[in-house]
Amino acid sequence: MSAVPPQQITELLEAARAGDESAYARVVTLLYQDLRGLARAITRDPAATLNPTALLHETYLKLTAAPGAPPLNRVHFLALAARAMRQVLCNHAREQFAQKRGGDALQVTFDPEDAAFSFQADQLLDIDRALETMEREEPHLVRVVECRMFAGMTETETAKALDLPLRTLQRQHAHARERLRWQLSNEPRATAPSIRSD
């Protein structure tokens, strides 16, 4: 993660919420390396058709176009970035899957510290569908999965981003993994990846 002092990011985000339109752009610039690290971690497989620069660019566009109040701090910002990256990746997977049935044109590899697997476009779309189902019933679990799986955040960073006690986050993370595993195993087309606990 970047060497930018968290307090500097928090102050800029406070300025952005107070109406300073340039402050949010400065945050994105300061956290560029953090975002690039997330993009590299997600697209590091040699077979990936969406490179880190493209993922970063599309994520940046989503983050800057999104309405609403700016995030509260660096980890909250990265949690929003994780959600944006999920949307970008899944949109790309849909395009690839439509062009080449079977989804073998896209490989995605997630961070080995948490979910750690490489899979095809159709599997990524299975995961996205499972998360959409989970979103309707337990949206807080989806936020946990996005932070841990898509942003590669640690449990501590995820707890801060979601404003949860660490023990609560750990319980929700375990529940989210089990829920996702169950939903993937019940998807007609899914090849469920092995999701390991910490």
PDB file of C-alpha atoms in Angstrom:
ATOM      1  CA  MET A   1       0.000   0.000   0.000  1.00  0.00           C
ATOM      2  CA  SER A   2       1.071   3.634  -0.472  1.00  0.00           C
ATOM      3  CA  ALA A   3       3.222   5.668   1.860  1.00  0.00           C
ATOM      4  CA  VAL A   4       0.704   8.532   1.822  1.00  0.00           C
ATOM      5  CA  PRO A   5      -0.184   9.378   5.443  1.00  0.00           C
ATOM      6  CA  PRO A   6      -3.757   8.221   6.175  1.00  0.00           C
ATOM      7  CA  GLN A   7      -4.459  11.548   7.911  1.00  0.00           C
ATOM      8  CA  GLN A   8      -3.676  13.431   4.696  1.00  0.00           C
ATOM      9  CA  ILE A   9      -6.204  11.299   2.794  1.00  0.00           C
ATOM     10  CA  THR A  10      -8.817  11.767   5.521  1.00  0.00           C
ATOM     11  CA  GLU A  11      -8.327  15.557   5.496  1.00  0.00           C
ATOM     12  CA  LEU A  12      -8.654  15.707   1.715  1.00  0.00           C
ATOM     13  CA  LEU A  13     -11.819  13.615   1.821  1.00  0.00           C
ATOM     14  CA  GLU A  14     -13.241  15.901   4.501  1.00  0.00           C
ATOM     15  CA  ALA A  15     -12.472  18.852   2.214  1.00  0.00           C
ATOM     16  CA  ALA A  16     -14.197  17.040  -0.663  1.00  0.00           C
ATOM     17  CA  ARG A  17     -17.312  16.459   1.438  1.00  0.00           C
ATOM     18  CA  ALA A  18     -17.232  20.166   2.347  1.00  0.00           C
ATOM     19  CA  GLY A  19     -17.395  21.082  -1.341  1.00  0.00           C
ATOM     20  CA  ASP A  20     -13.766  21.258  -2.527  1.00  0.00           C
ATOM     21  CA  GLU A  21     -14.133  19.686  -5.965  1.00  0.00           C
ATOM     22  CA  SER A  22     -10.385  19.303  -6.487  1.00  0.00           C
ATOM     23  CA  ALA A  23      -9.796  17.432  -3.218  1.00  0.00           C
ATOM     24  CA  TYR A  24     -11.280  14.132  -4.393  1.00  0.00           C
ATOM     25  CA  ALA A  25      -9.205  14.204  -7.577  1.00  0.00           C
ATOM     26  CA  ARG A  26      -6.105  14.696  -5.406  1.00  0.00           C
ATOM     27  CA  VAL A  27      -7.078  11.662  -3.334  1.00  0.00           C
ATOM     28  CA  VAL A  28      -7.358   9.519  -6.468  1.00  0.00           C
ATOM     29  CA  THR A  29      -3.951  10.793  -7.608  1.00  0.00           C
ATOM     30  CA  LEU A  30      -2.332  10.118  -4.227  1.00  0.00           C
ATOM     31  CA  LEU A  31      -3.823   6.626  -4.044  1.00  0.00           C
ATOM     32  CA  TYR A  32      -3.008   5.796  -7.664  1.00  0.00           C
ATOM     33  CA  GLN A  33      -0.324   3.274  -6.662  1.00  0.00           C
ATOM     34  CA  ASP A  34      -2.736   1.573  -4.260  1.00  0.00           C
ATOM     35  CA  LEU A  35      -5.306   1.262  -7.045  1.00  0.00           C
ATOM     36  CA  ARG A  36      -2.662   0.039  -9.467  1.00  0.00           C
ATOM     37  CA  GLY A  37      -1.608  -2.598  -6.928  1.00  0.00           C
ATOM     38  CA  LEU A  38      -5.199  -3.832  -6.681  1.00  0.00           C
ATOM     39  CA  ALA A  39      -5.502  -3.927 -10.468  1.00  0.00           C
ATOM     40  CA  ARG A  40      -2.219  -5.826 -10.836  1.00  0.00           C
ATOM     41  CA  ALA A  41      -3.205  -8.373  -8.184  1.00  0.00           C
ATOM     42  CA  ILE A  42      -6.491  -9.079  -9.926  1.00  0.00           C
ATOM     43  CA  THR A  43      -5.115  -9.275 -13.481  1.00  0.00           C
ATOM     44  CA  ARG A  44      -1.725 -10.852 -12.837  1.00  0.00           C
ATOM     45  CA  ASP A  45      -2.499 -14.082 -14.712  1.00  0.00           C
ATOM     46  CA  PRO A  46      -0.641 -14.129 -18.062  1.00  0.00           C
ATOM     47  CA  ALA A  47      -3.863 -15.144 -19.820  1.00  0.00           C
ATOM     48  CA  ALA A  48      -5.794 -12.111 -18.585  1.00  0.00           C
ATOM     49  CA  THR A  49      -7.254 -10.059 -21.427  1.00  0.00           C
ATOM     50  CA  LEU A  50      -7.940  -7.000 -19.264  1.00  0.00           C
ATOM     51  CA  ASN A  51      -4.589  -5.512 -18.300  1.00  0.00           C
ATOM     52  CA  PRO A  52      -3.968  -3.539 -15.075  1.00  0.00           C
ATOM     53  CA  THR A  53      -3.903  -0.200 -16.908  1.00  0.00           C
ATOM     54  CA  ALA A  54      -7.281  -0.822 -18.548  1.00  0.00           C
ATOM     55  CA  LEU A  55      -8.807  -2.041 -15.285  1.00  0.00           C
ATOM     56  CA  LEU A  56      -7.383   0.949 -13.425  1.00  0.00           C
ATOM     57  CA  HIS A  57      -8.648   3.391 -16.053  1.00  0.00           C
ATOM     58  CA  GLU A  58     -12.187   1.976 -16.054  1.00  0.00           C
ATOM     59  CA  THR A  59     -12.211   1.839 -12.244  1.00  0.00           C
ATOM     60  CA  TYR A  60     -11.079   5.472 -12.086  1.00  0.00           C
ATOM     61  CA  LEU A  61     -13.922   6.496 -14.424  1.00  0.00           C
ATOM     62  CA  LYS A  62     -16.437   4.664 -12.220  1.00  0.00           C
ATOM     63  CA  LEU A  63     -15.059   6.221  -9.032  1.00  0.00           C
ATOM     64  CA  THR A  64     -15.075   9.760 -10.393  1.00  0.00           C
ATOM     65  CA  ALA A  65     -18.495   9.435 -12.058  1.00  0.00           C
ATOM     66  CA  ALA A  66     -20.249   7.928  -9.026  1.00  0.00           C
ATOM     67  CA  PRO A  67     -22.682  10.335  -7.336  1.00  0.00           C
ATOM     68  CA  GLY A  68     -22.913  10.686  -3.595  1.00  0.00           C
ATOM     69  CA  ALA A  69     -20.680  11.745  -0.745  1.00  0.00           C
ATOM     70  CA  PRO A  70     -16.942  11.045  -0.987  1.00  0.00           C
ATOM     71  CA  PRO A  71     -15.633   8.146   1.126  1.00  0.00           C
ATOM     72  CA  LEU A  72     -14.582   8.713   4.717  1.00  0.00           C
ATOM     73  CA  ASN A  73     -10.958   7.547   4.574  1.00  0.00           C
ATOM     74  CA  ARG A  74      -8.390   5.562   2.577  1.00  0.00           C
ATOM     75  CA  VAL A  75      -9.749   2.110   3.388  1.00  0.00           C
ATOM     76  CA  HIS A  76     -13.311   3.224   2.656  1.00  0.00           C
ATOM     77  CA  PHE A  77     -12.065   4.587  -0.670  1.00  0.00           C
ATOM     78  CA  LEU A  78     -10.381   1.256  -1.462  1.00  0.00           C
ATOM     79  CA  ALA A  79     -13.584  -0.597  -0.530  1.00  0.00           C
ATOM     80  CA  LEU A  80     -15.452   1.497  -3.104  1.00  0.00           C
ATOM     81  CA  ALA A  81     -12.651   0.825  -5.583  1.00  0.00           C
ATOM     82  CA  ALA A  82     -13.023  -2.916  -4.964  1.00  0.00           C
ATOM     83  CA  ARG A  83     -16.710  -2.700  -5.835  1.00  0.00           C
ATOM     84  CA  ALA A  84     -15.930  -0.706  -8.970  1.00  0.00           C
ATOM     85  CA  MET A  85     -13.300  -3.270 -10.014  1.00  0.00           C
ATOM     86  CA  ARG A  86     -15.786  -6.087  -9.533  1.00  0.00           C
ATOM     87  CA  GLN A  87     -18.228  -4.286 -11.843  1.00  0.00           C
ATOM     88  CA  VAL A  88     -15.563  -3.612 -14.470  1.00  0.00           C
ATOM     89  CA  LEU A  89     -14.290  -7.203 -14.416  1.00  0.00           C
ATOM     90  CA  CYS A  90     -17.761  -8.697 -14.649  1.00  0.00           C
ATOM     91  CA  ASN A  91     -18.756  -6.379 -17.490  1.00  0.00           C
ATOM     92  CA  HIS A  92     -15.580  -7.393 -19.319  1.00  0.00           C
ATOM     93  CA  ALA A  93     -16.259 -11.070 -18.620  1.00  0.00           C
ATOM     94  CA  ARG A  94     -19.784 -10.736 -20.061  1.00  0.00           C
ATOM     95  CA  GLU A  95     -18.377  -9.200 -23.242  1.00  0.00           C
ATOM     96  CA  GLN A  96     -15.730 -11.915 -23.561  1.00  0.00           C
ATOM     97  CA  PHE A  97     -18.228 -14.669 -22.820  1.00  0.00           C
ATOM     98  CA  ALA A  98     -20.621 -13.335 -25.455  1.00  0.00           C
ATOM     99  CA  GLN A  99     -17.817 -13.227 -28.046  1.00  0.00           C
ATOM    100  CA  LYS A 100     -16.389 -16.628 -27.255  1.00  0.00           C
ATOM    101  CA  ARG A 101     -18.756 -19.138 -25.667  1.00  0.00           C
ATOM    102  CA  GLY A 102     -17.165 -21.080 -22.853  1.00  0.00           C
ATOM    103  CA  GLY A 103     -15.487 -18.002 -21.460  1.00  0.00           C
ATOM    104  CA  ASP A 104     -11.944 -19.205 -22.049  1.00  0.00           C
ATOM    105  CA  ALA A 105     -10.793 -15.773 -23.223  1.00  0.00           C
ATOM    106  CA  LEU A 106     -10.569 -14.331 -19.713  1.00  0.00           C
ATOM    107  CA  GLN A 107      -8.513 -15.520 -16.781  1.00  0.00           C
ATOM    108  CA  VAL A 108      -8.635 -13.780 -13.417  1.00  0.00           C
ATOM    109  CA  THR A 109      -6.402 -14.537 -10.465  1.00  0.00           C
ATOM    110  CA  PHE A 110      -7.209 -13.262  -7.011  1.00  0.00           C
ATOM    111  CA  ASP A 111      -4.833 -12.652  -4.128  1.00  0.00           C
ATOM    112  CA  PRO A 112      -3.505 -15.843  -2.478  1.00  0.00           C
ATOM    113  CA  GLU A 113      -3.957 -14.403   0.997  1.00  0.00           C
ATOM    114  CA  ASP A 114      -7.685 -14.887   0.755  1.00  0.00           C
ATOM    115  CA  ALA A 115      -9.575 -16.468  -2.114  1.00  0.00           C
ATOM    116  CA  ALA A 116      -6.617 -17.234  -4.371  1.00  0.00           C
ATOM    117  CA  PHE A 117      -7.792 -18.857  -7.520  1.00  0.00           C
ATOM    118  CA  SER A 118      -7.598 -18.424 -11.238  1.00  0.00           C
ATOM    119  CA  PHE A 119     -10.756 -18.949 -13.246  1.00  0.00           C
ATOM    120  CA  GLN A 120     -12.528 -18.380 -16.514  1.00  0.00           C
ATOM    121  CA  ALA A 121     -15.059 -15.732 -17.500  1.00  0.00           C
ATOM    122  CA  ASP A 122     -18.011 -18.080 -16.944  1.00  0.00           C
ATOM    123  CA  GLN A 123     -16.815 -18.814 -13.395  1.00  0.00           C
ATOM    124  CA  LEU A 124     -16.384 -15.109 -12.656  1.00  0.00           C
ATOM    125  CA  LEU A 125     -19.942 -14.532 -13.835  1.00  0.00           C
ATOM    126  CA  ASP A 126     -21.131 -17.390 -11.592  1.00  0.00           C
ATOM    127  CA  ILE A 127     -19.473 -15.622  -8.660  1.00  0.00           C
ATOM    128  CA  ASP A 128     -21.071 -12.325  -9.646  1.00  0.00           C
ATOM    129  CA  ARG A 129     -24.519 -13.948  -9.833  1.00  0.00           C
ATOM    130  CA  ALA A 130     -23.953 -15.536  -6.421  1.00  0.00           C
ATOM    131  CA  LEU A 131     -22.991 -12.133  -5.015  1.00  0.00           C
ATOM    132  CA  GLU A 132     -26.095 -10.553  -6.567  1.00  0.00           C
ATOM    133  CA  THR A 133     -28.259 -13.151  -4.827  1.00  0.00           C
ATOM    134  CA  MET A 134     -26.416 -12.554  -1.576  1.00  0.00           C
ATOM    135  CA  GLU A 135     -26.838  -8.791  -2.049  1.00  0.00           C
ATOM    136  CA  ARG A 136     -30.638  -9.126  -1.886  1.00  0.00           C
ATOM    137  CA  GLU A 137     -30.552 -10.970   1.415  1.00  0.00           C
ATOM    138  CA  GLU A 138     -27.307 -10.040   3.177  1.00  0.00           C
ATOM    139  CA  PRO A 139     -25.695  -7.032   1.456  1.00  0.00           C
ATOM    140  CA  HIS A 140     -23.211  -6.545   4.281  1.00  0.00           C
ATOM    141  CA  LEU A 141     -21.628  -9.902   3.380  1.00  0.00           C
ATOM    142  CA  VAL A 142     -21.104  -8.763  -0.206  1.00  0.00           C
ATOM    143  CA  ARG A 143     -19.146  -5.725   1.045  1.00  0.00           C
ATOM    144  CA  VAL A 144     -16.908  -8.119   2.989  1.00  0.00           C
ATOM    145  CA  VAL A 145     -16.310 -10.304  -0.083  1.00  0.00           C
ATOM    146  CA  GLU A 146     -15.552  -7.284  -2.262  1.00  0.00           C
ATOM    147  CA  CYS A 147     -12.971  -5.949   0.176  1.00  0.00           C
ATOM    148  CA  ARG A 148     -11.301  -9.290   0.854  1.00  0.00           C
ATOM    149  CA  MET A 149     -11.555 -10.897  -2.594  1.00  0.00           C
ATOM    150  CA  PHE A 150     -11.484  -8.009  -5.030  1.00  0.00           C
ATOM    151  CA  ALA A 151      -9.338  -5.496  -3.123  1.00  0.00           C
ATOM    152  CA  GLY A 152      -7.135  -7.993  -1.311  1.00  0.00           C
ATOM    153  CA  MET A 153      -7.615  -6.112   1.948  1.00  0.00           C
ATOM    154  CA  THR A 154      -6.537  -7.632   5.230  1.00  0.00           C
ATOM    155  CA  GLU A 155      -9.142  -8.403   7.863  1.00  0.00           C
ATOM    156  CA  THR A 156      -8.065  -5.301   9.808  1.00  0.00           C
ATOM    157  CA  GLU A 157      -8.364  -3.035   6.761  1.00  0.00           C
ATOM    158  CA  THR A 158     -11.742  -4.522   5.882  1.00  0.00           C
ATOM    159  CA  ALA A 159     -13.008  -4.038   9.447  1.00  0.00           C
ATOM    160  CA  LYS A 160     -11.964  -0.367   9.298  1.00  0.00           C
ATOM    161  CA  ALA A 161     -13.436   0.142   5.838  1.00  0.00           C
ATOM    162  CA  LEU A 162     -16.780  -1.306   6.921  1.00  0.00           C
ATOM    163  CA  ASP A 163     -16.664   0.218  10.409  1.00  0.00           C
ATOM    164  CA  LEU A 164     -16.922  -3.147  12.162  1.00  0.00           C
ATOM    165  CA  PRO A 165     -15.210  -4.667  15.185  1.00  0.00           C
ATOM    166  CA  LEU A 166     -12.562  -7.130  14.020  1.00  0.00           C
ATOM    167  CA  ARG A 167     -14.315 -10.139  15.596  1.00  0.00           C
ATOM    168  CA  THR A 168     -17.596  -9.217  13.883  1.00  0.00           C
ATOM    169  CA  LEU A 169     -15.774  -8.880  10.571  1.00  0.00           C
ATOM    170  CA  GLN A 170     -14.149 -12.290  11.050  1.00  0.00           C
ATOM    171  CA  ARG A 171     -17.533 -13.912  11.722  1.00  0.00           C
ATOM    172  CA  GLN A 172     -19.085 -12.208   8.699  1.00  0.00           C
ATOM    173  CA  HIS A 173     -16.142 -13.207   6.517  1.00  0.00           C
ATOM    174  CA  ALA A 174     -16.484 -16.858   7.543  1.00  0.00           C
ATOM    175  CA  HIS A 175     -20.236 -16.715   6.921  1.00  0.00           C
ATOM    176  CA  ALA A 176     -19.715 -15.018   3.536  1.00  0.00           C
ATOM    177  CA  ARG A 177     -17.236 -17.700   2.437  1.00  0.00           C
ATOM    178  CA  GLU A 178     -19.643 -20.485   3.404  1.00  0.00           C
ATOM    179  CA  ARG A 179     -22.571 -18.741   1.756  1.00  0.00           C
ATOM    180  CA  LEU A 180     -20.610 -18.142  -1.445  1.00  0.00           C
ATOM    181  CA  ARG A 181     -19.322 -21.723  -1.480  1.00  0.00           C
ATOM    182  CA  TRP A 182     -22.871 -23.047  -1.037  1.00  0.00           C
ATOM    183  CA  GLN A 183     -24.307 -20.805  -3.748  1.00  0.00           C
ATOM    184  CA  LEU A 184     -21.559 -21.696  -6.214  1.00  0.00           C
ATOM    185  CA  SER A 185     -22.013 -25.404  -5.587  1.00  0.00           C
ATOM    186  CA  ASN A 186     -25.721 -24.994  -6.389  1.00  0.00           C
ATOM    187  CA  GLU A 187     -25.179 -22.995  -9.602  1.00  0.00           C
ATOM    188  CA  PRO A 188     -25.999 -25.238 -12.579  1.00  0.00           C
ATOM    189  CA  ARG A 189     -22.870 -24.247 -14.512  1.00  0.00           C
ATOM    190  CA  ALA A 190     -20.539 -23.317 -11.703  1.00  0.00           C
ATOM    191  CA  THR A 191     -17.200 -24.872 -11.080  1.00  0.00           C
ATOM    192  CA  ALA A 192     -16.777 -23.722  -7.525  1.00  0.00           C
ATOM    193  CA  PRO A 193     -13.271 -22.592  -6.659  1.00  0.00           C
ATOM    194  CA  SER A 194     -11.762 -23.653  -3.376  1.00  0.00           C
ATOM    195  CA  ILE A 195     -12.145 -20.743  -0.998  1.00  0.00           C
ATOM    196  CA  ARG A 196      -9.811 -21.148   1.897  1.00  0.00           C
ATOM    197  CA  SER A 197     -10.039 -19.526   5.283  1.00  0.00           C
ATOM    198  CA  ASP A 198      -7.203 -17.528   6.765  1.00  0.00           C
TER     199      ASP A 198
END
